[in-house]
Amino acid sequence: MTVSIIGIGLLGGSFALAIREKYPKMHFIGVDTSLVNGQLALAKGIVDEVLPLPEAVAKSTLVVLATPVNVIIDLLPTVLDHLPEGATVVDLGSTKGLICAVADAHLKRAQFVAAHPMAGTENSGPGAAFRELLPGKNLIICDHEKSHPDSLTLTESLFRDAGMKLFYMTPKEHDLHLAYVSHLSHISAFALGLTVLEKEKDEQAIFDMASTGFSSTVRLAKSSPQMWAPIFDQNRVNVSDALAAYIEFLQQFKQVIDDQDVTTSLDFMQRANVIRRVLDGIEKR
């Protein structure tokens, strides 16, 4: 079986490393616009060879689109055009509405599976890939009923082999939920990073005073802007709604601080503490 990874970064590379451990004889082809990324992926054992996209797709049983979501939109029709009969293409994008709409317009829609591994770090590129990224994490598959049973089964089997738990949603449900549980947290981290950098001109003071709490909160601000800007754009309606709700709570919190209303401040935080029960439940699943 030959698998092509288009976009040899954190997710695509980690997928390849996890599957290699299960199937060491599987052949992996890398496709990347960066020569450095291609050479690093070869050196790290993520892929066996690096080829141009048309050549790689023509040789593949499975094509994994692991690029930023705007690039997935551009590449998906071309990949489907060149996809051999019986082969499958799966995307790993963090948005699904526009990607699924593009797929729906193609004659080979049944050979496509829309997937989103709920896994990642703030780092990017093949150097950030590691085989332990995916095991124990969730994989969301959208519009599974539109995929050919063989393509769906192949995708499900490989991601289960990578140690992931599978869930199914519509693209609309996916993009709504991800706006709150993923996209909003990244925007918050970017905004916090900008706020601190703007107000704390002495960078050494930031490093001296920063605690693990600050580091963990702002960690996502190190994420790739090239990856996240298209995500915010493609999911802009849901992200805007999530931001509006978040800003409203921030404004309320500011007001109780200005008013020295300790009782309401305590109430806000106690209500927010309920998230502990939610997160504990997720970790036990």
mmCIF file of C-alpha atoms in Angstrom:
data_model
loop_
_atom_site.group_PDB
_atom_site.id
_atom_site.type_symbol
_atom_site.label_atom_id
_atom_site.label_comp_id
_atom_site.label_asym_id
_atom_site.label_seq_id
_atom_site.Cartn_x
_atom_site.Cartn_y
_atom_site.Cartn_z
ATOM 1 C CA MET A 1 0.000 0.000 0.000
ATOM 2 C CA THR A 2 1.298 3.452 -0.928
ATOM 3 C CA VAL A 3 0.331 6.567 1.032
ATOM 4 C CA SER A 4 1.100 10.092 -0.108
ATOM 5 C CA ILE A 5 1.315 12.845 2.501
ATOM 6 C CA ILE A 6 0.713 16.252 0.919
ATOM 7 C CA GLY A 7 2.050 18.807 3.374
ATOM 8 C CA ILE A 8 4.653 17.033 5.510
ATOM 9 C CA GLY A 9 4.047 18.834 8.793
ATOM 10 C CA LEU A 10 2.994 18.069 12.333
ATOM 11 C CA LEU A 11 -0.253 16.212 11.571
ATOM 12 C CA GLY A 12 0.701 14.524 8.317
ATOM 13 C CA GLY A 13 4.103 13.546 9.657
ATOM 14 C CA SER A 14 2.731 12.242 12.956
ATOM 15 C CA PHE A 15 0.120 10.190 11.086
ATOM 16 C CA ALA A 16 2.838 8.625 8.924
ATOM 17 C CA LEU A 17 5.031 7.837 11.931
ATOM 18 C CA ALA A 18 2.132 6.249 13.833
ATOM 19 C CA ILE A 19 1.107 4.090 10.868
ATOM 20 C CA ARG A 20 4.723 3.126 10.120
ATOM 21 C CA GLU A 21 4.972 1.651 13.590
ATOM 22 C CA LYS A 22 1.950 -0.550 12.856
ATOM 23 C CA TYR A 23 2.804 -1.313 9.220
ATOM 24 C CA PRO A 24 6.579 -0.967 8.709
ATOM 25 C CA LYS A 25 6.400 -2.131 5.069
ATOM 26 C CA MET A 26 3.895 0.542 4.013
ATOM 27 C CA HIS A 27 5.391 2.953 1.452
ATOM 28 C CA PHE A 28 5.095 6.696 2.119
ATOM 29 C CA ILE A 29 5.547 9.454 -0.466
ATOM 30 C CA GLY A 30 5.980 13.063 0.603
ATOM 31 C CA VAL A 31 4.773 16.103 -1.312
ATOM 32 C CA ASP A 32 5.773 19.554 -0.079
ATOM 33 C CA THR A 33 6.518 22.943 -1.603
ATOM 34 C CA SER A 34 9.473 23.276 0.788
ATOM 35 C CA LEU A 35 12.617 21.400 -0.247
ATOM 36 C CA VAL A 36 13.851 21.660 3.337
ATOM 37 C CA ASN A 37 10.688 20.012 4.665
ATOM 38 C CA GLY A 38 11.037 17.228 2.124
ATOM 39 C CA GLN A 39 14.644 16.525 3.058
ATOM 40 C CA LEU A 40 13.861 16.658 6.773
ATOM 41 C CA ALA A 41 10.938 14.260 6.329
ATOM 42 C CA LEU A 42 13.246 11.836 4.512
ATOM 43 C CA ALA A 43 15.941 12.132 7.163
ATOM 44 C CA LYS A 44 13.428 11.598 9.954
ATOM 45 C CA GLY A 45 11.955 8.520 8.291
ATOM 46 C CA ILE A 46 8.509 10.055 7.822
ATOM 47 C CA VAL A 47 8.508 9.339 4.076
ATOM 48 C CA ASP A 48 10.462 7.045 1.761
ATOM 49 C CA GLU A 49 10.620 9.455 -1.176
ATOM 50 C CA VAL A 50 9.527 12.937 -2.177
ATOM 51 C CA LEU A 51 7.728 13.438 -5.508
ATOM 52 C CA PRO A 52 5.739 16.111 -7.375
ATOM 53 C CA LEU A 53 2.023 16.028 -6.593
ATOM 54 C CA PRO A 54 0.669 14.492 -9.861
ATOM 55 C CA GLU A 55 3.234 11.685 -9.783
ATOM 56 C CA ALA A 56 2.629 10.964 -6.106
ATOM 57 C CA VAL A 57 -1.163 10.898 -6.449
ATOM 58 C CA ALA A 58 -1.002 8.582 -9.467
ATOM 59 C CA LYS A 59 0.961 6.014 -7.427
ATOM 60 C CA SER A 60 -1.179 6.211 -4.285
ATOM 61 C CA THR A 61 -3.746 4.017 -2.620
ATOM 62 C CA LEU A 62 -4.346 6.776 -0.080
ATOM 63 C CA VAL A 63 -3.643 10.501 -0.353
ATOM 64 C CA VAL A 64 -3.580 12.539 2.871
ATOM 65 C CA LEU A 65 -4.115 16.285 2.500
ATOM 66 C CA ALA A 66 -2.370 17.800 5.519
ATOM 67 C CA THR A 67 -1.817 21.372 4.335
ATOM 68 C CA PRO A 68 -3.419 24.599 5.646
ATOM 69 C CA VAL A 69 -7.151 24.630 4.919
ATOM 70 C CA ASN A 70 -6.932 27.263 2.173
ATOM 71 C CA VAL A 71 -4.444 25.054 0.329
ATOM 72 C CA ILE A 72 -6.721 22.040 0.805
ATOM 73 C CA ILE A 73 -9.495 24.004 -0.943
ATOM 74 C CA ASP A 74 -7.165 24.710 -3.866
ATOM 75 C CA LEU A 75 -5.643 21.225 -4.130
ATOM 76 C CA LEU A 76 -8.632 18.959 -3.519
ATOM 77 C CA PRO A 77 -10.183 19.187 -7.019
ATOM 78 C CA THR A 78 -6.775 18.558 -8.642
ATOM 79 C CA VAL A 79 -6.050 15.606 -6.382
ATOM 80 C CA LEU A 80 -9.454 14.091 -7.114
ATOM 81 C CA ASP A 81 -8.889 14.649 -10.848
ATOM 82 C CA HIS A 82 -5.648 12.618 -10.721
ATOM 83 C CA LEU A 83 -6.819 10.048 -8.153
ATOM 84 C CA PRO A 84 -6.707 6.468 -9.455
ATOM 85 C CA GLU A 85 -9.885 4.413 -9.459
ATOM 86 C CA GLY A 86 -10.349 2.742 -6.093
ATOM 87 C CA ALA A 87 -7.950 5.102 -4.299
ATOM 88 C CA THR A 88 -8.940 7.407 -1.441
ATOM 89 C CA VAL A 89 -8.148 10.981 -0.456
ATOM 90 C CA VAL A 90 -8.632 12.177 3.124
ATOM 91 C CA ASP A 91 -8.117 15.695 4.402
ATOM 92 C CA LEU A 92 -7.013 16.622 7.925
ATOM 93 C CA GLY A 93 -8.309 20.200 7.924
ATOM 94 C CA SER A 94 -9.568 22.030 11.011
ATOM 95 C CA THR A 95 -12.586 23.384 9.128
ATOM 96 C CA LYS A 96 -15.030 21.279 7.196
ATOM 97 C CA GLY A 97 -17.849 23.346 5.661
ATOM 98 C CA LEU A 98 -16.031 24.775 2.635
ATOM 99 C CA ILE A 99 -13.839 21.710 2.148
ATOM 100 C CA CYS A 100 -16.867 19.403 2.037
ATOM 101 C CA ALA A 101 -18.656 21.791 -0.336
ATOM 102 C CA VAL A 102 -15.711 21.630 -2.744
ATOM 103 C CA ALA A 103 -15.697 17.830 -2.519
ATOM 104 C CA ASP A 104 -19.461 17.643 -3.074
ATOM 105 C CA ALA A 105 -19.046 19.402 -6.425
ATOM 106 C CA HIS A 106 -16.629 16.769 -7.750
ATOM 107 C CA LEU A 107 -17.587 13.621 -9.646
ATOM 108 C CA LYS A 108 -15.235 11.554 -7.458
ATOM 109 C CA ARG A 109 -16.797 12.727 -4.173
ATOM 110 C CA ALA A 110 -17.254 9.142 -3.019
ATOM 111 C CA GLN A 111 -13.469 8.650 -2.979
ATOM 112 C CA PHE A 112 -13.075 11.488 -0.449
ATOM 113 C CA VAL A 113 -13.263 11.288 3.355
ATOM 114 C CA ALA A 114 -13.453 14.475 5.414
ATOM 115 C CA ALA A 115 -11.556 14.001 8.669
ATOM 116 C CA HIS A 116 -10.149 16.136 11.472
ATOM 117 C CA PRO A 117 -7.749 14.668 14.039
ATOM 118 C CA MET A 118 -8.274 16.582 17.278
ATOM 119 C CA ALA A 119 -4.592 16.642 18.066
ATOM 120 C CA GLY A 120 -1.784 19.111 17.748
ATOM 121 C CA THR A 121 0.835 21.248 19.392
ATOM 122 C CA GLU A 122 1.959 24.835 18.929
ATOM 123 C CA ASN A 123 4.826 23.598 16.754
ATOM 124 C CA SER A 124 4.797 22.964 13.003
ATOM 125 C CA GLY A 125 6.782 21.299 10.243
ATOM 126 C CA PRO A 126 8.152 17.753 9.922
ATOM 127 C CA GLY A 127 10.598 18.381 12.742
ATOM 128 C CA ALA A 128 7.619 18.724 15.118
ATOM 129 C CA ALA A 129 6.045 15.385 14.087
ATOM 130 C CA PHE A 130 6.084 12.507 16.565
ATOM 131 C CA ARG A 131 4.305 9.156 16.570
ATOM 132 C CA GLU A 132 2.709 9.667 20.007
ATOM 133 C CA LEU A 133 0.648 12.671 18.869
ATOM 134 C CA LEU A 134 -2.460 10.803 17.694
ATOM 135 C CA PRO A 135 -2.955 7.819 20.063
ATOM 136 C CA GLY A 136 -5.770 8.449 22.539
ATOM 137 C CA LYS A 137 -7.064 11.508 20.667
ATOM 138 C CA ASN A 138 -10.368 11.958 18.834
ATOM 139 C CA LEU A 139 -10.914 11.874 15.073
ATOM 140 C CA ILE A 140 -14.005 13.577 13.670
ATOM 141 C CA ILE A 141 -15.316 12.321 10.332
ATOM 142 C CA CYS A 142 -17.879 14.464 8.498
ATOM 143 C CA ASP A 143 -20.476 13.420 5.909
ATOM 144 C CA HIS A 144 -19.356 9.799 6.213
ATOM 145 C CA GLU A 145 -22.444 8.643 4.342
ATOM 146 C CA LYS A 146 -21.164 10.423 1.209
ATOM 147 C CA SER A 147 -17.946 8.397 1.138
ATOM 148 C CA HIS A 148 -17.638 5.037 -0.603
ATOM 149 C CA PRO A 149 -17.715 2.228 1.985
ATOM 150 C CA ASP A 150 -14.226 1.105 0.951
ATOM 151 C CA SER A 151 -12.773 4.602 1.352
ATOM 152 C CA LEU A 152 -14.521 5.081 4.682
ATOM 153 C CA THR A 153 -13.418 1.683 5.987
ATOM 154 C CA LEU A 154 -9.799 2.300 4.979
ATOM 155 C CA THR A 155 -9.760 5.680 6.715
ATOM 156 C CA GLU A 156 -11.442 4.376 9.859
ATOM 157 C CA SER A 157 -9.120 1.373 10.057
ATOM 158 C CA LEU A 158 -5.915 3.380 9.684
ATOM 159 C CA PHE A 159 -6.850 5.999 12.242
ATOM 160 C CA ARG A 160 -7.989 3.330 14.668
ATOM 161 C CA ASP A 161 -4.639 1.632 14.082
ATOM 162 C CA ALA A 162 -3.053 4.980 14.973
ATOM 163 C CA GLY A 163 -4.860 4.750 18.323
ATOM 164 C CA MET A 164 -7.593 7.326 17.696
ATOM 165 C CA LYS A 165 -11.242 7.336 18.822
ATOM 166 C CA LEU A 166 -13.743 8.033 16.039
ATOM 167 C CA PHE A 167 -16.708 10.416 16.099
ATOM 168 C CA TYR A 168 -19.113 11.496 13.352
ATOM 169 C CA MET A 169 -20.632 14.934 12.672
ATOM 170 C CA THR A 170 -22.017 17.075 9.905
ATOM 171 C CA PRO A 171 -19.670 19.795 8.616
ATOM 172 C CA LYS A 172 -21.989 22.415 10.142
ATOM 173 C CA GLU A 173 -21.837 20.785 13.576
ATOM 174 C CA HIS A 174 -18.069 20.394 13.344
ATOM 175 C CA ASP A 175 -17.385 24.024 12.466
ATOM 176 C CA LEU A 176 -19.751 25.333 15.149
ATOM 177 C CA HIS A 177 -18.260 23.212 17.935
ATOM 178 C CA LEU A 178 -14.654 23.820 16.859
ATOM 179 C CA ALA A 179 -15.180 27.578 16.888
ATOM 180 C CA TYR A 180 -15.701 27.351 20.660
ATOM 181 C CA VAL A 181 -13.399 24.532 21.747
ATOM 182 C CA SER A 182 -10.434 25.201 19.463
ATOM 183 C CA HIS A 183 -10.544 28.309 17.324
ATOM 184 C CA LEU A 184 -11.553 30.679 20.148
ATOM 185 C CA SER A 185 -8.777 29.423 22.422
ATOM 186 C CA HIS A 186 -6.179 30.144 19.740
ATOM 187 C CA ILE A 187 -7.519 33.663 19.177
ATOM 188 C CA SER A 188 -7.449 34.242 22.952
ATOM 189 C CA ALA A 189 -3.806 33.149 23.087
ATOM 190 C CA PHE A 190 -2.829 35.376 20.154
ATOM 191 C CA ALA A 191 -4.634 38.339 21.759
ATOM 192 C CA LEU A 192 -3.030 37.694 25.158
ATOM 193 C CA GLY A 193 0.402 37.472 23.567
ATOM 194 C CA LEU A 194 -0.135 40.773 21.758
ATOM 195 C CA THR A 195 -1.456 42.445 24.914
ATOM 196 C CA VAL A 196 1.531 41.437 27.003
ATOM 197 C CA LEU A 197 4.059 42.319 24.305
ATOM 198 C CA GLU A 198 2.430 45.716 23.796
ATOM 199 C CA LYS A 199 2.302 46.608 27.482
ATOM 200 C CA GLU A 200 5.565 44.962 28.564
ATOM 201 C CA LYS A 201 8.146 46.576 26.298
ATOM 202 C CA ASP A 202 10.955 45.123 28.422
ATOM 203 C CA GLU A 203 10.913 41.527 27.140
ATOM 204 C CA GLN A 204 13.344 40.374 29.826
ATOM 205 C CA ALA A 205 10.802 41.383 32.466
ATOM 206 C CA ILE A 206 8.257 39.094 30.798
ATOM 207 C CA PHE A 207 10.669 36.171 30.939
ATOM 208 C CA ASP A 208 11.638 36.920 34.540
ATOM 209 C CA MET A 209 8.061 37.211 35.810
ATOM 210 C CA ALA A 210 6.297 34.621 33.629
ATOM 211 C CA SER A 211 5.061 31.594 35.531
ATOM 212 C CA THR A 212 4.022 28.215 34.215
ATOM 213 C CA GLY A 213 0.438 29.490 34.265
ATOM 214 C CA PHE A 214 1.248 32.295 31.839
ATOM 215 C CA SER A 215 3.314 29.990 29.638
ATOM 216 C CA SER A 216 0.561 27.383 29.370
ATOM 217 C CA THR A 217 -2.100 30.032 28.692
ATOM 218 C CA VAL A 218 -0.177 31.832 25.953
ATOM 219 C CA ARG A 219 1.439 28.701 24.488
ATOM 220 C CA LEU A 220 -0.947 28.589 21.535
ATOM 221 C CA ALA A 221 0.236 32.030 20.429
ATOM 222 C CA LYS A 222 3.310 30.236 19.075
ATOM 223 C CA SER A 223 1.099 28.423 16.546
ATOM 224 C CA SER A 224 1.607 28.952 12.815
ATOM 225 C CA PRO A 225 -0.180 32.098 11.524
ATOM 226 C CA GLN A 226 -0.102 30.589 8.009
ATOM 227 C CA MET A 227 -2.229 27.722 9.298
ATOM 228 C CA TRP A 228 -4.592 29.639 11.572
ATOM 229 C CA ALA A 229 -5.449 32.728 9.512
ATOM 230 C CA PRO A 230 -7.240 30.597 6.851
ATOM 231 C CA ILE A 231 -9.040 28.637 9.591
ATOM 232 C CA PHE A 232 -10.424 31.829 11.128
ATOM 233 C CA ASP A 233 -11.441 33.045 7.670
ATOM 234 C CA GLN A 234 -13.178 29.849 6.564
ATOM 235 C CA ASN A 235 -15.067 29.567 9.868
ATOM 236 C CA ARG A 236 -15.525 33.314 10.303
ATOM 237 C CA VAL A 237 -19.277 33.305 11.062
ATOM 238 C CA ASN A 238 -18.982 30.813 13.919
ATOM 239 C CA VAL A 239 -15.707 32.329 15.148
ATOM 240 C CA SER A 240 -17.270 35.805 15.167
ATOM 241 C CA ASP A 241 -20.229 34.538 17.218
ATOM 242 C CA ALA A 242 -17.882 32.792 19.653
ATOM 243 C CA LEU A 243 -15.773 35.946 19.981
ATOM 244 C CA ALA A 244 -18.858 38.073 20.611
ATOM 245 C CA ALA A 245 -19.928 35.805 23.482
ATOM 246 C CA TYR A 246 -16.380 35.761 24.877
ATOM 247 C CA ILE A 247 -16.014 39.554 24.644
ATOM 248 C CA GLU A 248 -19.331 39.976 26.453
ATOM 249 C CA PHE A 249 -18.059 37.921 29.397
ATOM 250 C CA LEU A 250 -14.763 39.834 29.387
ATOM 251 C CA GLN A 251 -16.656 43.118 29.504
ATOM 252 C CA GLN A 252 -18.800 41.852 32.375
ATOM 253 C CA PHE A 253 -15.680 40.686 34.219
ATOM 254 C CA LYS A 254 -14.045 44.086 33.677
ATOM 255 C CA GLN A 255 -17.123 45.807 35.061
ATOM 256 C CA VAL A 256 -17.208 43.761 38.275
ATOM 257 C CA ILE A 257 -13.478 44.460 38.767
ATOM 258 C CA ASP A 258 -14.045 48.195 38.201
ATOM 259 C CA ASP A 259 -16.995 48.094 40.621
ATOM 260 C CA GLN A 260 -14.980 46.165 43.245
ATOM 261 C CA ASP A 261 -17.841 43.672 43.206
ATOM 262 C CA VAL A 262 -16.041 40.747 44.801
ATOM 263 C CA THR A 263 -19.255 38.761 45.248
ATOM 264 C CA THR A 264 -20.033 38.757 41.530
ATOM 265 C CA SER A 265 -16.373 38.101 40.705
ATOM 266 C CA LEU A 266 -16.436 35.012 42.916
ATOM 267 C CA ASP A 267 -19.701 33.908 41.300
ATOM 268 C CA PHE A 268 -18.185 34.220 37.810
ATOM 269 C CA MET A 269 -15.203 32.088 38.750
ATOM 270 C CA GLN A 270 -17.256 29.481 40.616
ATOM 271 C CA ARG A 271 -19.514 29.091 37.594
ATOM 272 C CA ALA A 272 -16.446 28.734 35.385
ATOM 273 C CA ASN A 273 -15.041 26.074 37.722
ATOM 274 C CA VAL A 274 -17.744 23.720 36.421
ATOM 275 C CA ILE A 275 -15.428 23.233 33.440
ATOM 276 C CA ARG A 276 -13.300 21.050 35.732
ATOM 277 C CA ARG A 277 -16.051 18.427 35.790
ATOM 278 C CA VAL A 278 -16.397 18.582 32.007
ATOM 279 C CA LEU A 279 -12.665 18.224 31.420
ATOM 280 C CA ASP A 280 -12.349 15.407 33.972
ATOM 281 C CA GLY A 281 -15.116 13.562 32.129
ATOM 282 C CA ILE A 282 -13.334 14.002 28.784
ATOM 283 C CA GLU A 283 -10.074 12.642 30.219
ATOM 284 C CA LYS A 284 -11.856 9.525 31.558
ATOM 285 C CA ARG A 285 -13.456 8.649 28.196
#
